[in-house]
Amino acid sequence: MNVTRGFSGRPRVYNAGLPPGQYDAGDDWPVLSAEVTPDLAPADWSFRIDGLVAEPHTWDWAEAHALPASAYEGDIHCVTSWSKFGVRFGGVSLDAFLDAVRPDGSATHAVAYSHTGYTTNLPLADLTGGRAWIAWEYEGRPLPAEHGGPARLLVPHLYFWKSAKWIAGLRLLDHDEPGFWEQNGYHARGNPWDEQRYSGD
Amino acid sequence: MTETFVPPTGFAVPGRIAVSNRAAALWQTATLTEVRRETPRASTFRFAVPGWAGHLPGQHLMLRLRAEDGYTAQRHYSIASPPGDAGHIELTLDHVEGGEVSGWFHTVAKPGDEVEVRGPLSGFFAWPGDRPALLIGAGSGVVPLMSMIRHHRACGVTVPLRLLVSARGPEELIYARKYGTETTPVFTRRAPEGVPVGRLAASHVAPLLAAEQPPGGWEAYVCGSNAFAEHASRLLVAAGQPVHRIRIERFG
């Protein structure tokens, strides 16, 4: 494209952690959800994994917290073009949940769904190997409801719409099944480093 | 074993319309043709986009500016104009303090300048004009809602449409002279003589969900800052609007 007349942009501070087309949101953490924030108490929260697994299981708040704690410290990236550096989430690695249900060898994808009905699809490979969490703490405090508390999925290496707020479960499938934003034109995978924003990118 | 999950509270899934993925993926040149002042802080920017595929009221686009060294900045903006404005689109932008893109628009841009856009994007917040619509917006959150009002007028859509729009004062009310009887402004800091000052409240929302509710109910569209969206959506739920018939567009 052509240069925009008279546009120089912000002073550039080189940051190797900033994917293409993103800017540093600094202290801001915009809230972007299309639905009403639910009133969901920890006592009413549960997380289930089913579909192509040997033993479907549902964890309640206490059972999930009994799993080994695991934290993520790093960056997050939203498709609307902000990134946030050096954030700290606490919770449990998704590997701990998946180990318990024993995924079938035929499972290739998952649909994550929220207590609100929101859905998003992910390749199973993006959810394993220490790259995904169920998170309930942010900077050492309970995750605020507007950011998905009491617990959200956290898949920080993908655009943040994949990190479903108010996570209710995962269904393992042998095929890819578009979720809410993916049915609305967004990319099936959403890798920020490849700028996979919209279907066709 | 496979089970079908049925969420305990439904929300509006999927979007109202099928989205053209081809249009969403394609960057197009948009040429600025006109700038209109709306308020001291907001202006409307009109663009010619000859290849624009068309949009529905409520949809947004992504806009990109490029610096000489190749640096780009991109932002999502709601579309203010109705679908019938063939080959043209309008955006109404606030001048954000320190805003990289809005700053360029408000201090540099003039007719003839070119930017790039891709879209329209997302069908979730779109309103095709098929169901009664209750619109609630604050500040520049009224922009996609104005596209709906313009569409409603231009096409002679007969389903009921109501707008509650919140602004700090009359001088900050975007599109102030464009509203008709469908609109109730709510002023939070300063109001004209005889008009109450105060926040959007249950007393604004409750009558619309009682005596003035159309058969089959409203489809509610809320747009504004996150704080406003939280407040307005809670008022709607408290007044009886089903959560799966509330669509929210927030900006941080």
Coordinates of C-alpha atoms in Angstrom, one line a residue:
Chain A
M1 CA 0.0 0.0 0.0
N2 CA 1.0 3.6 -0.3
V3 CA 2.4 5.7 2.5
T4 CA -0.3 7.7 4.3
R5 CA 0.4 11.4 3.9
G6 CA 1.6 13.0 7.1
F7 CA 1.5 9.9 9.2
S8 CA 4.6 9.0 11.2
G9 CA 3.0 7.0 14.0
R10 CA 4.2 6.8 17.5
P11 CA 7.9 6.8 18.3
R12 CA 9.1 3.3 17.6
V13 CA 10.5 1.4 20.5
Y14 CA 11.9 -1.9 19.2
N15 CA 10.2 -4.7 20.9
A16 CA 10.8 -8.2 19.6
G17 CA 7.7 -9.4 21.4
L18 CA 5.3 -7.3 19.4
P19 CA 3.7 -9.3 16.5
P20 CA 3.0 -7.5 13.2
G21 CA 0.2 -5.0 13.2
Q22 CA 0.0 -4.8 17.0
Y23 CA 0.7 -1.9 19.5
D24 CA 1.6 -2.0 23.1
A25 CA -1.5 -1.2 25.2
G26 CA 0.6 -0.4 28.2
D27 CA -1.4 -0.6 31.5
D28 CA -4.7 -0.8 29.6
W29 CA -6.5 -4.1 29.4
P30 CA -9.5 -3.4 27.2
V31 CA -12.6 -5.6 27.7
L32 CA -14.0 -7.1 24.5
S33 CA -16.9 -9.4 24.9
A34 CA -20.0 -9.5 22.9
E35 CA -22.2 -10.8 25.7
V36 CA -23.5 -9.7 29.1
T37 CA -21.0 -10.4 31.8
P38 CA -22.5 -13.3 33.8
D39 CA -22.8 -13.4 37.5
L40 CA -20.9 -16.7 38.0
A41 CA -19.7 -17.5 41.6
P42 CA -16.8 -20.0 42.0
A43 CA -19.4 -22.3 43.7
D44 CA -21.4 -22.4 40.5
W45 CA -18.4 -22.8 38.2
S46 CA -17.5 -26.1 36.7
F47 CA -15.2 -27.3 33.9
R48 CA -15.9 -30.4 31.8
I49 CA -13.9 -32.3 29.2
D50 CA -15.7 -34.7 27.0
G51 CA -16.0 -35.9 23.4
L52 CA -13.3 -38.1 22.1
V53 CA -11.8 -39.0 25.5
A54 CA -11.6 -42.3 27.5
E55 CA -13.1 -40.8 30.7
P56 CA -15.2 -37.6 30.4
H57 CA -14.8 -35.6 33.6
T58 CA -16.3 -32.6 35.3
W59 CA -14.3 -30.6 37.9
D60 CA -15.8 -28.2 40.3
W61 CA -13.9 -25.3 41.8
A62 CA -12.3 -27.3 44.6
E63 CA -11.3 -30.2 42.5
A64 CA -9.8 -28.0 39.9
H65 CA -7.8 -26.2 42.6
A66 CA -6.5 -29.5 43.9
L67 CA -4.6 -30.0 40.7
P68 CA -0.9 -28.7 40.6
A69 CA -0.7 -25.0 40.3
S70 CA 0.8 -23.5 37.2
A71 CA 1.4 -19.9 36.2
Y72 CA 1.9 -18.1 32.9
E73 CA 4.0 -15.0 32.8
G74 CA 4.3 -13.4 29.4
D75 CA 2.4 -11.5 26.7
I76 CA -1.1 -11.5 25.3
H77 CA -2.3 -10.3 21.9
C78 CA -5.8 -9.2 20.8
V79 CA -7.0 -9.3 17.2
T80 CA -8.2 -5.7 17.6
S81 CA -4.5 -4.9 17.5
W82 CA -3.4 -4.3 21.2
S83 CA -0.8 -6.4 22.9
K84 CA -0.1 -6.5 26.6
F85 CA 3.3 -7.4 27.9
G86 CA 4.5 -9.2 31.0
V87 CA 1.2 -10.2 32.5
R88 CA 0.9 -13.0 35.1
F89 CA -1.9 -15.5 35.3
G90 CA -2.3 -18.3 37.8
G91 CA -4.2 -21.5 37.4
V92 CA -3.6 -25.0 36.3
S93 CA -2.0 -26.2 33.1
L94 CA -4.6 -27.7 30.7
D95 CA -2.3 -30.7 30.4
A96 CA -3.3 -31.7 34.0
F97 CA -7.0 -31.8 33.0
L98 CA -6.3 -33.6 29.7
D99 CA -4.2 -36.2 31.3
A100 CA -7.1 -37.1 33.6
V101 CA -9.6 -37.7 30.7
R102 CA -7.1 -39.5 28.4
P103 CA -7.8 -38.1 24.9
D104 CA -8.5 -40.6 22.2
G105 CA -5.8 -40.9 19.5
S106 CA -8.4 -39.7 16.9
A107 CA -8.9 -36.4 18.6
T108 CA -7.4 -33.5 16.6
H109 CA -9.4 -30.4 17.6
A110 CA -11.4 -29.0 20.5
V111 CA -14.3 -26.7 20.9
A112 CA -14.0 -24.6 24.0
Y113 CA -17.3 -23.4 25.4
S114 CA -18.3 -20.9 28.0
H115 CA -20.9 -20.7 30.7
T116 CA -22.5 -18.0 28.5
G117 CA -22.7 -20.1 25.4
Y118 CA -19.7 -18.6 23.7
T119 CA -17.6 -21.1 21.7
T120 CA -14.2 -21.1 20.0
N121 CA -12.3 -23.8 18.2
L122 CA -8.7 -24.8 18.6
P123 CA -6.4 -27.5 17.3
L124 CA -5.7 -29.9 20.1
A125 CA -1.9 -29.3 19.6
D126 CA -2.4 -25.7 20.6
L127 CA -3.8 -26.8 24.0
T128 CA -1.1 -29.3 25.0
G129 CA 2.6 -29.2 25.9
G130 CA 2.4 -26.5 28.5
R131 CA 0.9 -23.8 26.2
A132 CA -2.6 -23.5 27.6
W133 CA -4.1 -23.0 31.1
I134 CA -7.3 -22.7 33.0
A135 CA -6.6 -19.4 34.7
W136 CA -8.3 -17.9 37.8
E137 CA -5.8 -15.4 39.0
Y138 CA -4.5 -12.3 37.4
E139 CA -1.4 -10.5 38.9
G140 CA -2.0 -12.5 42.1
R141 CA -5.7 -11.7 42.5
P142 CA -8.9 -13.4 41.5
L143 CA -9.6 -12.9 37.8
P144 CA -12.2 -10.1 37.5
A145 CA -15.6 -11.2 36.1
E146 CA -15.3 -8.8 33.1
H147 CA -12.1 -10.6 32.1
G148 CA -13.6 -14.0 32.4
G149 CA -13.6 -14.7 36.1
P150 CA -14.0 -16.9 38.0
A151 CA -12.0 -18.9 35.4
R152 CA -11.1 -18.6 31.7
L153 CA -9.2 -20.5 29.2
L154 CA -5.7 -19.0 28.5
V155 CA -4.0 -19.8 25.2
P156 CA -1.5 -16.9 25.1
H157 CA 0.3 -17.8 21.9
L158 CA -3.0 -17.3 19.9
Y159 CA -5.1 -14.1 19.5
F160 CA -7.1 -13.7 22.7
W161 CA -10.6 -14.4 21.4
K162 CA -9.4 -18.1 21.6
S163 CA -8.9 -17.7 25.4
A164 CA -12.6 -18.2 26.2
K165 CA -13.9 -16.3 29.2
W166 CA -16.1 -18.0 31.8
I167 CA -14.8 -21.4 30.5
A168 CA -17.2 -24.3 31.0
G169 CA -15.7 -27.1 29.0
L170 CA -13.8 -28.6 26.1
R171 CA -15.3 -31.0 23.6
L172 CA -12.6 -33.1 21.8
L173 CA -13.4 -33.8 18.1
D174 CA -11.8 -35.5 15.1
H175 CA -12.5 -32.4 13.0
D176 CA -12.4 -28.6 13.2
E177 CA -15.7 -26.9 14.0
P178 CA -15.9 -23.1 13.8
G179 CA -16.8 -21.3 17.0
F180 CA -18.6 -18.0 17.5
W181 CA -16.2 -15.5 16.0
E182 CA -14.9 -18.0 13.5
Q183 CA -18.5 -18.3 12.1
N184 CA -18.4 -14.5 12.0
G185 CA -15.4 -14.3 9.6
Y186 CA -12.5 -14.7 12.0
H187 CA -9.6 -17.0 11.3
A188 CA -9.8 -20.7 12.4
R189 CA -6.5 -20.7 14.2
G190 CA -5.5 -17.0 15.0
N191 CA -1.7 -17.0 15.2
P192 CA -0.6 -13.4 15.9
W193 CA 2.8 -13.9 14.4
D194 CA 1.3 -14.9 11.1
E195 CA -1.4 -12.2 11.4
Q196 CA -4.2 -14.8 11.1
R197 CA -7.0 -12.3 11.9
Y198 CA -9.7 -13.1 9.4
S199 CA -10.7 -16.1 7.4
G200 CA -8.6 -16.0 4.3
D201 CA -5.5 -14.4 6.0
Chain B
M1 CA -18.6 -40.8 23.9
T2 CA -19.9 -37.5 22.5
E3 CA -22.4 -35.3 24.1
T4 CA -24.0 -32.1 22.9
F5 CA -23.4 -29.2 25.2
V6 CA -26.4 -27.0 25.9
P7 CA -25.3 -23.8 27.7
P8 CA -27.3 -22.9 30.8
T9 CA -27.7 -19.4 29.5
G10 CA -27.9 -19.0 25.8
F11 CA -26.5 -15.9 24.1
A12 CA -26.9 -14.8 20.6
V13 CA -25.0 -17.4 18.6
P14 CA -24.5 -17.4 15.7
G15 CA -24.3 -14.0 14.1
R16 CA -27.3 -12.6 12.3
I17 CA -25.9 -12.8 8.8
A18 CA -23.3 -14.7 6.8
V19 CA -20.1 -12.7 6.5
S20 CA -18.3 -12.5 3.2
N21 CA -14.8 -13.8 4.1
R22 CA -13.4 -12.6 0.9
A23 CA -14.4 -9.0 1.5
A24 CA -13.1 -9.2 5.1
A25 CA -9.6 -10.4 3.9
L26 CA -9.1 -7.8 1.2
W27 CA -7.5 -4.4 1.8
Q28 CA -9.0 -1.6 -0.3
T29 CA -8.1 2.0 -0.8
A30 CA -10.5 4.5 0.7
T31 CA -10.2 8.1 -0.4
L32 CA -11.3 10.8 2.0
T33 CA -13.8 13.1 0.4
E34 CA -15.3 15.1 3.2
V35 CA -14.8 16.0 6.9
R36 CA -17.8 17.2 9.0
R37 CA -17.5 18.4 12.5
E38 CA -20.0 16.7 14.8
T39 CA -18.9 18.0 18.3
P40 CA -15.7 19.7 19.6
R41 CA -14.2 16.2 19.9
A42 CA -15.8 14.2 17.1
S43 CA -15.8 14.5 13.4
T44 CA -17.3 12.4 10.6
F45 CA -15.0 11.3 7.8
R46 CA -16.6 10.4 4.5
F47 CA -14.7 8.0 2.1
A48 CA -15.1 6.9 -1.4
V49 CA -14.5 3.1 -1.6
P50 CA -15.5 2.1 -5.1
G51 CA -15.2 -1.6 -4.5
W52 CA -17.0 -1.7 -1.2
A53 CA -19.0 -4.9 -1.0
G54 CA -21.7 -3.3 1.1
H55 CA -22.4 -3.8 4.8
L56 CA -25.2 -4.1 7.3
P57 CA -25.9 -1.5 9.9
G58 CA -23.8 -2.3 13.0
Q59 CA -20.8 -3.8 11.2
H60 CA -17.3 -2.4 11.6
L61 CA -14.1 -2.3 9.5
M62 CA -10.4 -2.3 10.1
L63 CA -8.5 0.8 9.0
R64 CA -4.8 1.0 8.4
L65 CA -2.3 3.9 8.1
R66 CA 1.3 3.4 6.9
A67 CA 4.3 5.5 7.8
E68 CA 7.3 6.1 5.4
D69 CA 9.4 3.6 7.2
G70 CA 6.8 0.9 6.6
Y71 CA 5.3 1.1 10.1
T72 CA 1.6 0.5 10.1
A73 CA -1.2 1.2 12.6
Q74 CA -4.6 -0.4 12.4
R75 CA -7.8 0.0 14.3
H76 CA -11.4 -1.2 14.2
Y77 CA -14.1 1.4 13.6
S78 CA -17.8 1.1 13.4
I79 CA -19.5 2.3 10.2
A80 CA -21.8 5.3 10.6
S81 CA -23.4 5.3 7.2
P82 CA -26.2 3.1 6.0
P83 CA -25.8 0.3 3.5
G84 CA -27.6 2.3 0.8
D85 CA -24.8 4.8 0.4
A86 CA -23.3 2.9 -2.5
G87 CA -19.5 3.2 -3.0
H88 CA -19.2 5.4 0.1
I89 CA -18.7 4.8 3.8
E90 CA -18.6 7.2 6.8
L91 CA -16.8 6.9 10.1
T92 CA -17.3 9.2 13.1
L93 CA -14.1 9.3 15.2
D94 CA -13.5 10.8 18.6
H95 CA -10.2 12.6 19.0
V96 CA -8.6 10.3 21.5
E97 CA -6.0 11.8 23.8
G98 CA -2.6 10.7 22.4
G99 CA -4.4 8.7 19.8
E100 CA -2.1 7.6 17.1
V101 CA -4.7 7.0 14.4
S102 CA -7.5 9.3 15.6
G103 CA -4.8 12.0 16.1
W104 CA -3.8 11.8 12.4
F105 CA -7.5 12.0 11.4
H106 CA -8.2 15.1 13.5
T107 CA -5.0 17.1 12.9
V108 CA -3.6 16.0 9.5
A109 CA -6.3 14.4 7.3
K110 CA -7.9 16.3 4.5
P111 CA -10.0 15.4 1.4
G112 CA -7.9 13.5 -1.1
D113 CA -5.9 11.5 1.4
E114 CA -5.9 7.8 1.0
V115 CA -6.1 5.1 3.7
E116 CA -6.7 1.4 3.6
V117 CA -9.7 -0.5 4.9
R118 CA -10.8 -4.1 5.0
G119 CA -14.3 -5.2 5.8
P120 CA -17.1 -5.2 6.6
L121 CA -16.3 -7.4 9.6
S122 CA -18.4 -9.4 12.0
G123 CA -22.1 -10.1 11.7
F124 CA -22.8 -10.3 15.4
F125 CA -23.7 -6.7 16.0
A126 CA -25.4 -6.3 12.6
W127 CA -29.1 -5.3 12.4
P128 CA -30.7 -6.2 9.0
G129 CA -33.9 -4.4 10.0
D130 CA -35.9 -7.5 10.6
R131 CA -36.7 -7.3 14.3
P132 CA -37.7 -4.5 16.6
A133 CA -34.5 -2.9 17.9
L134 CA -33.8 -1.2 21.2
L135 CA -30.5 0.7 20.8
I136 CA -28.5 2.0 23.8
G137 CA -25.3 4.0 23.2
A138 CA -23.0 6.4 24.9
G139 CA -20.4 8.8 23.4
S140 CA -19.1 7.6 20.1
G141 CA -20.9 4.3 20.9
V142 CA -23.8 5.8 19.0
V143 CA -22.0 5.5 15.7
P144 CA -23.1 1.9 14.7
L145 CA -26.6 2.7 16.1
M146 CA -26.9 5.7 13.8
S147 CA -26.2 3.5 10.9
M148 CA -29.2 1.4 12.0
I149 CA -31.4 4.6 12.3
R150 CA -30.4 5.8 8.9
H151 CA -31.1 2.4 7.4
H152 CA -34.5 2.3 9.2
R153 CA -35.4 5.7 7.6
A154 CA -33.9 5.1 4.2
C155 CA -35.7 1.8 3.7
G156 CA -38.9 2.6 5.3
V157 CA -38.5 -0.3 7.7
T158 CA -41.7 -0.5 9.8
V159 CA -40.5 -2.5 12.8
P160 CA -40.1 -0.4 15.9
L161 CA -36.8 1.2 16.6
R162 CA -35.8 3.2 19.8
L163 CA -32.6 4.8 20.8
L164 CA -31.4 5.8 24.3
V165 CA -28.2 7.9 23.8
S166 CA -26.1 9.1 26.7
A167 CA -23.8 12.1 26.5
R168 CA -22.2 14.4 29.0
G169 CA -23.9 17.4 27.7
P170 CA -25.8 18.7 24.6
E171 CA -22.6 20.0 23.0
E172 CA -21.1 16.5 23.2
L173 CA -24.1 14.7 21.7
I174 CA -22.9 13.3 18.4
Y175 CA -25.5 13.6 15.6
A176 CA -27.6 15.9 17.8
R177 CA -29.6 17.4 15.0
K178 CA -30.2 14.1 13.2
Y179 CA -32.4 12.4 15.8
G180 CA -36.2 12.1 15.6
T181 CA -38.9 10.8 17.8
E182 CA -37.2 7.4 18.1
T183 CA -34.5 9.0 20.3
T184 CA -34.3 9.9 24.0
P185 CA -31.1 11.7 24.9
V186 CA -29.7 11.2 28.5
F187 CA -27.4 14.0 29.7
T188 CA -25.1 13.0 32.6
R189 CA -23.4 16.4 33.4
R190 CA -25.2 19.3 31.7
A191 CA -28.6 19.5 30.1
P192 CA -30.8 22.1 28.4
E193 CA -33.2 24.0 30.6
G194 CA -35.9 21.8 31.9
V195 CA -34.2 18.5 31.0
P196 CA -33.0 16.4 34.0
V197 CA -29.3 15.6 34.5
G198 CA -28.4 12.1 35.4
R199 CA -27.1 8.7 34.4
L200 CA -29.0 6.2 32.3
A201 CA -31.3 4.5 34.8
A202 CA -33.9 1.9 35.2
S203 CA -36.5 4.5 34.7
H204 CA -35.4 5.0 31.1
V205 CA -35.2 1.3 30.3
A206 CA -38.1 -0.2 32.3
P207 CA -41.0 1.4 30.3
L208 CA -39.5 0.2 27.0
L209 CA -39.6 -3.3 28.3
A210 CA -43.1 -3.0 29.7
A211 CA -45.8 -0.8 28.1
E212 CA -43.7 0.0 25.0
Q213 CA -42.4 -3.4 24.3
P214 CA -43.3 -4.6 20.8
P215 CA -44.9 -8.0 20.2
G216 CA -42.1 -10.6 20.2
G217 CA -39.8 -8.3 22.2
W218 CA -36.8 -6.3 21.4
E219 CA -33.4 -7.2 20.0
A220 CA -31.1 -5.0 22.2
Y221 CA -27.9 -3.4 20.9
V222 CA -25.5 -1.8 23.4
C223 CA -22.4 0.2 22.3
G224 CA -20.1 2.3 24.4
S225 CA -17.2 2.1 26.8
N226 CA -16.9 -1.0 28.8
A227 CA -18.1 0.7 32.0
F228 CA -21.2 2.0 30.1
A229 CA -21.8 -1.4 28.4
E230 CA -21.7 -3.2 31.8
H231 CA -24.1 -0.6 33.3
A232 CA -26.6 -0.6 30.4
S233 CA -26.6 -4.4 29.9
R234 CA -27.3 -4.9 33.6
L235 CA -30.2 -2.4 33.5
L236 CA -31.6 -4.4 30.5
V237 CA -31.3 -7.7 32.3
A238 CA -32.8 -6.3 35.5
A239 CA -35.8 -5.0 33.4
G240 CA -36.4 -8.4 31.9
Q241 CA -34.5 -8.4 28.6
P242 CA -33.3 -12.0 27.9
V243 CA -29.4 -12.1 27.9
H244 CA -29.3 -14.0 24.6
R245 CA -31.1 -11.0 22.9
I246 CA -28.5 -8.4 24.1
R247 CA -25.6 -7.7 21.7
I248 CA -22.7 -5.6 23.0
E249 CA -19.9 -3.8 21.3
R250 CA -17.4 -2.4 23.8
F251 CA -14.4 -0.2 23.4
G252 CA -11.6 0.0 25.9

